[in-house]
CSV table of C-alpha atoms and ligand atoms in Angstrom, one decimal:
chain,number,residue,atom,x,y,z
A,27,MET,CA,0.0,0.0,0.0
A,28,ARG,CA,1.3,3.4,-1.0
A,29,GLU,CA,1.8,6.0,1.8
A,30,ILE,CA,-0.8,8.7,1.5
A,31,LYS,CA,0.4,12.2,2.3
A,32,ILE,CA,-1.8,15.0,3.6
A,33,ALA,CA,-0.9,18.5,2.3
A,34,PRO,CA,-2.9,21.2,4.2
A,35,SER,CA,-3.4,24.3,2.1
A,36,ILE,CA,-3.1,27.5,4.0
A,37,LEU,CA,-5.5,29.4,1.7
A,38,SER,CA,-8.2,29.1,4.2
A,39,ALA,CA,-6.0,29.4,7.4
A,40,ASP,CA,-6.4,32.3,9.8
A,41,PHE,CA,-3.6,34.4,8.5
A,42,ALA,CA,-3.4,36.4,11.8
A,43,ARG,CA,-2.4,33.1,13.4
A,44,LEU,CA,-0.6,31.5,10.5
A,45,GLY,CA,2.5,30.2,12.4
A,46,GLU,CA,0.4,28.7,15.1
A,47,GLN,CA,-1.9,27.0,12.6
A,48,ILE,CA,0.9,25.5,10.6
A,49,ARG,CA,2.5,24.1,13.7
A,50,GLU,CA,-0.8,22.6,14.7
A,51,ALA,CA,-1.1,21.0,11.3
A,52,GLU,CA,2.5,19.7,11.5
A,53,ASP,CA,1.8,18.3,15.0
A,54,ALA,CA,-1.3,16.6,13.7
A,55,GLY,CA,0.6,14.7,11.1
A,56,ALA,CA,0.7,16.9,7.9
A,57,HIS,CA,3.3,15.7,5.5
A,58,ARG,CA,3.7,19.0,3.6
A,59,ILE,CA,2.4,22.5,3.5
A,60,HIS,CA,0.5,23.6,0.4
A,61,ILE,CA,0.8,27.3,-0.7
A,62,ASP,CA,-1.4,28.6,-3.3
A,63,VAL,CA,0.0,31.5,-5.3
A,64,MET,CA,-2.6,33.3,-7.4
A,65,ASP,CA,-1.9,36.3,-9.7
A,66,GLY,CA,-5.2,37.6,-10.6
A,67,ARG,CA,-4.6,36.8,-14.2
A,68,PHE,CA,-4.3,32.9,-14.6
A,69,VAL,CA,-7.1,32.8,-11.9
A,70,PRO,CA,-9.5,35.8,-11.1
A,71,VAL,CA,-8.1,36.6,-7.7
A,72,ILE,CA,-4.7,37.5,-6.0
A,73,SER,CA,-3.7,35.4,-3.0
A,74,MET,CA,-0.2,35.3,-1.6
A,75,GLY,CA,3.5,35.6,-2.8
A,76,VAL,CA,7.1,35.3,-1.8
A,77,PRO,CA,6.9,37.0,1.6
A,78,ILE,CA,4.4,34.4,2.8
A,79,VAL,CA,6.5,31.5,1.6
A,80,GLU,CA,9.5,32.9,3.4
A,81,ALA,CA,7.5,33.4,6.6
A,82,VAL,CA,6.1,29.8,6.5
A,83,ARG,CA,9.6,28.5,5.8
A,84,ARG,CA,10.7,29.9,9.1
A,85,VAL,CA,8.1,28.1,11.1
A,86,THR,CA,8.1,24.6,9.7
A,87,ARG,CA,10.5,21.9,8.4
A,88,LEU,CA,7.8,20.2,6.3
A,89,PRO,CA,8.3,20.4,2.6
A,90,LEU,CA,6.6,23.5,1.1
A,91,ASP,CA,4.4,22.5,-1.9
A,92,ILE,CA,4.2,25.6,-4.0
A,93,HIS,CA,1.1,25.8,-6.4
A,94,LEU,CA,1.8,28.5,-8.9
A,95,MET,CA,-1.4,29.6,-10.5
A,96,VAL,CA,0.2,32.4,-12.5
A,97,VAL,CA,0.7,33.3,-16.1
A,98,GLU,CA,4.2,33.1,-17.3
A,99,PRO,CA,5.4,30.8,-14.4
A,100,GLU,CA,8.9,30.7,-15.7
A,101,ARG,CA,9.3,34.3,-14.5
A,102,GLN,CA,8.4,33.4,-11.0
A,103,VAL,CA,9.9,30.0,-10.3
A,104,GLU,CA,13.3,31.0,-9.1
A,105,ALA,CA,11.9,33.5,-6.7
A,106,PHE,CA,9.8,30.8,-5.0
A,107,ILE,CA,12.8,28.4,-4.9
A,108,ASP,CA,14.9,31.1,-3.2
A,109,ALA,CA,11.9,31.8,-0.8
A,110,GLY,CA,12.1,28.1,0.4
A,111,GLY,CA,9.8,26.2,-1.8
A,112,ASP,CA,10.6,22.5,-2.0
A,113,ILE,CA,8.2,21.3,-4.7
A,114,ILE,CA,7.3,23.8,-7.5
A,115,ASN,CA,4.1,23.0,-9.3
A,116,VAL,CA,3.3,24.8,-12.6
A,117,HIS,CA,0.1,24.6,-14.6
A,118,VAL,CA,0.6,23.3,-18.1
A,119,GLU,CA,-2.1,25.7,-19.4
A,120,ALA,CA,0.1,28.6,-18.3
A,121,ALA,CA,3.5,27.3,-19.5
A,122,THR,CA,4.6,27.8,-23.0
A,123,HIS,CA,7.9,26.0,-22.5
A,124,LEU,CA,7.0,23.5,-19.8
A,125,HIS,CA,10.0,21.3,-20.3
A,126,ARG,CA,12.3,24.3,-19.9
A,127,ILE,CA,10.7,25.1,-16.5
A,128,ILE,CA,11.1,21.5,-15.5
A,129,GLN,CA,14.8,21.6,-16.4
A,130,LEU,CA,15.2,24.8,-14.4
A,131,VAL,CA,13.6,23.5,-11.2
A,132,ARG,CA,15.6,20.2,-11.4
A,133,ARG,CA,18.7,22.1,-12.0
A,134,ARG,CA,18.1,24.0,-8.8
A,135,GLY,CA,17.7,20.7,-7.0
A,136,ARG,CA,14.0,21.0,-6.2
A,137,GLN,CA,11.1,18.8,-7.1
A,138,VAL,CA,8.8,19.8,-9.9
A,139,GLY,CA,5.1,19.1,-10.4
A,140,VAL,CA,2.7,19.7,-13.3
A,141,CYS,CA,-0.9,20.6,-12.8
A,142,LEU,CA,-3.9,19.9,-14.9
A,143,ASN,CA,-7.1,22.0,-14.8
A,144,PRO,CA,-10.4,20.0,-14.8
A,145,ALA,CA,-10.7,20.6,-18.6
A,146,THR,CA,-7.2,19.7,-19.5
A,147,PRO,CA,-6.5,16.2,-20.8
A,148,ILE,CA,-3.7,13.9,-19.6
A,149,SER,CA,-2.2,14.0,-23.0
A,150,ALA,CA,-1.1,17.6,-22.4
A,151,ILE,CA,1.6,16.3,-20.0
A,152,GLU,CA,2.3,12.8,-21.2
A,153,GLU,CA,5.5,13.7,-22.9
A,154,VAL,CA,7.0,15.2,-19.6
A,155,LEU,CA,5.9,12.4,-17.2
A,156,PRO,CA,9.4,10.9,-17.0
A,157,TRP,CA,10.9,14.2,-15.7
A,158,VAL,CA,8.4,15.2,-13.1
A,159,ASP,CA,8.2,14.3,-9.4
A,160,GLN,CA,4.6,15.0,-9.3
A,161,VAL,CA,1.3,15.4,-11.2
A,162,MET,CA,-1.5,17.5,-9.7
A,163,VAL,CA,-5.0,16.9,-10.8
A,164,MET,CA,-7.3,19.8,-10.0
A,165,THR,CA,-10.7,18.5,-8.7
A,166,VAL,CA,-12.1,22.0,-8.7
A,167,ASN,CA,-11.4,25.0,-11.1
A,168,PRO,CA,-8.5,26.8,-9.5
A,169,GLY,CA,-9.0,30.1,-7.7
A,170,TYR,CA,-10.8,29.6,-4.5
A,171,ALA,CA,-11.1,27.4,-1.4
A,172,GLY,CA,-14.3,25.8,-0.3
A,173,GLN,CA,-15.6,24.8,-3.8
A,174,PRO,CA,-17.4,21.5,-4.4
A,175,PHE,CA,-15.4,18.5,-5.5
A,176,LEU,CA,-15.8,17.6,-9.2
A,177,SER,CA,-16.3,13.9,-9.2
A,178,GLU,CA,-15.8,13.8,-12.9
A,179,ALA,CA,-12.2,14.3,-12.3
A,180,LEU,CA,-11.8,11.0,-10.6
A,181,GLY,CA,-11.7,9.4,-13.9
A,182,LYS,CA,-8.6,11.3,-14.8
A,183,VAL,CA,-7.0,10.3,-11.5
A,184,ARG,CA,-7.7,6.6,-12.3
A,185,ARG,CA,-6.3,6.9,-15.8
A,186,LEU,CA,-3.1,8.7,-14.6
A,187,ARG,CA,-2.6,6.1,-12.0
A,188,THR,CA,-2.7,3.4,-14.6
A,189,LEU,CA,-0.4,5.3,-16.9
A,190,LEU,CA,2.1,6.0,-14.1
A,191,ASP,CA,2.1,2.4,-13.1
A,192,GLU,CA,2.5,1.1,-16.8
A,193,LEU,CA,5.5,3.4,-17.4
A,194,GLY,CA,6.9,2.4,-14.0
A,195,LEU,CA,7.1,6.0,-12.8
A,196,LYS,CA,7.1,6.9,-9.1
A,197,ALA,CA,5.8,10.5,-9.4
A,198,GLU,CA,3.3,11.4,-6.7
A,199,LEU,CA,-0.2,11.8,-7.9
A,200,GLU,CA,-1.8,14.8,-6.0
A,201,VAL,CA,-5.4,15.9,-6.0
A,202,ASP,CA,-6.4,19.4,-5.2
A,203,GLY,CA,-9.8,20.8,-4.5
A,204,GLY,CA,-12.9,19.8,-2.5
A,205,VAL,CA,-11.0,17.2,-0.6
A,206,ASN,CA,-12.8,16.3,2.7
A,207,VAL,CA,-13.6,13.2,4.7
A,208,GLU,CA,-16.1,12.1,2.1
A,209,THR,CA,-14.0,12.7,-1.0
A,210,ALA,CA,-10.5,11.9,0.3
A,211,PRO,CA,-11.1,8.1,0.4
A,212,ARG,CA,-12.5,8.2,-3.1
A,213,CYS,CA,-9.4,10.0,-4.4
A,214,VAL,CA,-7.0,7.5,-2.6
A,215,ALA,CA,-9.1,4.6,-4.1
A,216,ALA,CA,-8.6,6.2,-7.6
A,217,GLY,CA,-4.8,6.2,-7.0
A,218,ALA,CA,-4.0,9.5,-5.6
A,219,THR,CA,-1.0,9.7,-3.2
A,220,VAL,CA,-1.2,13.3,-1.9
A,221,LEU,CA,-4.3,15.0,-0.8
A,222,VAL,CA,-4.5,18.8,-0.7
A,223,ALA,CA,-7.1,20.3,1.7
A,224,ALA,CA,-7.8,23.8,2.7
A,225,SER,CA,-11.3,24.2,4.1
A,226,ALA,CA,-11.5,20.7,5.5
A,227,ILE,CA,-8.5,21.5,7.7
A,228,PHE,CA,-8.6,25.2,8.3
A,229,ASN,CA,-12.2,26.3,9.2
A,230,ASP,CA,-14.1,27.8,12.1
A,231,GLN,CA,-16.1,24.6,12.9
A,232,ALA,CA,-13.3,22.7,14.6
A,233,THR,CA,-9.6,22.9,15.4
A,234,VAL,CA,-6.9,22.0,13.0
A,235,THR,CA,-6.0,19.1,15.2
A,236,ALA,CA,-9.6,17.7,15.2
A,237,ASN,CA,-10.0,18.2,11.5
A,238,MET,CA,-6.7,16.4,10.7
A,239,ALA,CA,-7.7,13.6,13.0
A,240,ARG,CA,-11.1,13.2,11.1
A,241,LEU,CA,-9.4,13.1,7.7
A,242,ARG,CA,-6.8,10.5,8.9
A,243,ALA,CA,-9.6,8.4,10.4
A,244,ALA,CA,-11.5,8.5,7.1
A,245,LEU,CA,-8.3,7.3,5.3
A,246,ALA,CA,-7.5,4.6,7.9
A,247,GLU,CA,-11.0,3.1,7.2
A,248,LEU,CA,-9.9,2.3,3.7
A,249,HIS,CA,-7.4,-0.3,5.0
A,250,THR,CA,-9.9,-2.0,7.4
B,330,DX5,C1,-7.7,26.1,-5.4
B,330,DX5,C2,-6.4,25.9,-4.6
B,330,DX5,C3,-6.6,24.8,-3.7
B,330,DX5,C4,-7.6,25.3,-2.6
B,330,DX5,C5,-8.3,24.0,-2.0
B,330,DX5,O1,-7.5,27.0,-6.4
B,330,DX5,O2,-5.5,25.4,-5.6
B,330,DX5,O3,-5.3,24.3,-3.1
B,330,DX5,O4,-6.9,25.9,-1.5
B,330,DX5,O5,-9.3,24.4,-1.2
B,330,DX5,P1,-10.4,23.4,-0.6
B,330,DX5,O6,-9.6,22.2,0.0
B,330,DX5,O7,-11.2,24.2,0.3
B,330,DX5,O8,-11.2,23.0,-1.9
B,331,ZN,ZN1,-3.6,24.4,-4.6
């Protein structure tokens, strides 16, 4: 059985208490911290940039999973590596020279991920699969936390799992959007290895610790 990693996305965290919330997620068993960078161009809104990544870098040793939802990602990649990003994820829809960006990230000794919007087919990234550390399947349209999970995207997760296995590739298969106690087990059953979740972990209904525990319990049930 593959190890399933949980990547809390700070997009819905309480930014006035960010350090505290990240430490709580880490203590509750988070495997990485997911940071959503939005530029108001590739997606409608602006979220956070380099200073937040630098601040998060100072409060955790967990790998930082940087999700670049920006146009011309090649212009931003190095700044996010310098800020402390460990895994740099770029959208194929935004990258004219995806392979060049992959080479750049690898040359800097970081991991690289490629992301697919719900409408983007697997074929858009098939050629680069041997060079990437991770493929991210968006299970919502990027831009906001708290949107409903698109079940249709599960077929893509399944097909990617088959393809990666057939090619003997060890890339992580990350899902992002609408992941909660109900959808997380379905993602894992479809072959996902990394689960990003913002509103299911950072919300005002329960503590981060309680939310992480619920998510982990839902995943543990899969093995029983
Ligand atoms: C969406 C972001 C996601 C988002 C997920 O554009 O890429 O990482 O934070 O939020 P939830 O888990 O609330 O759907
Ligand atoms: Zn994200």
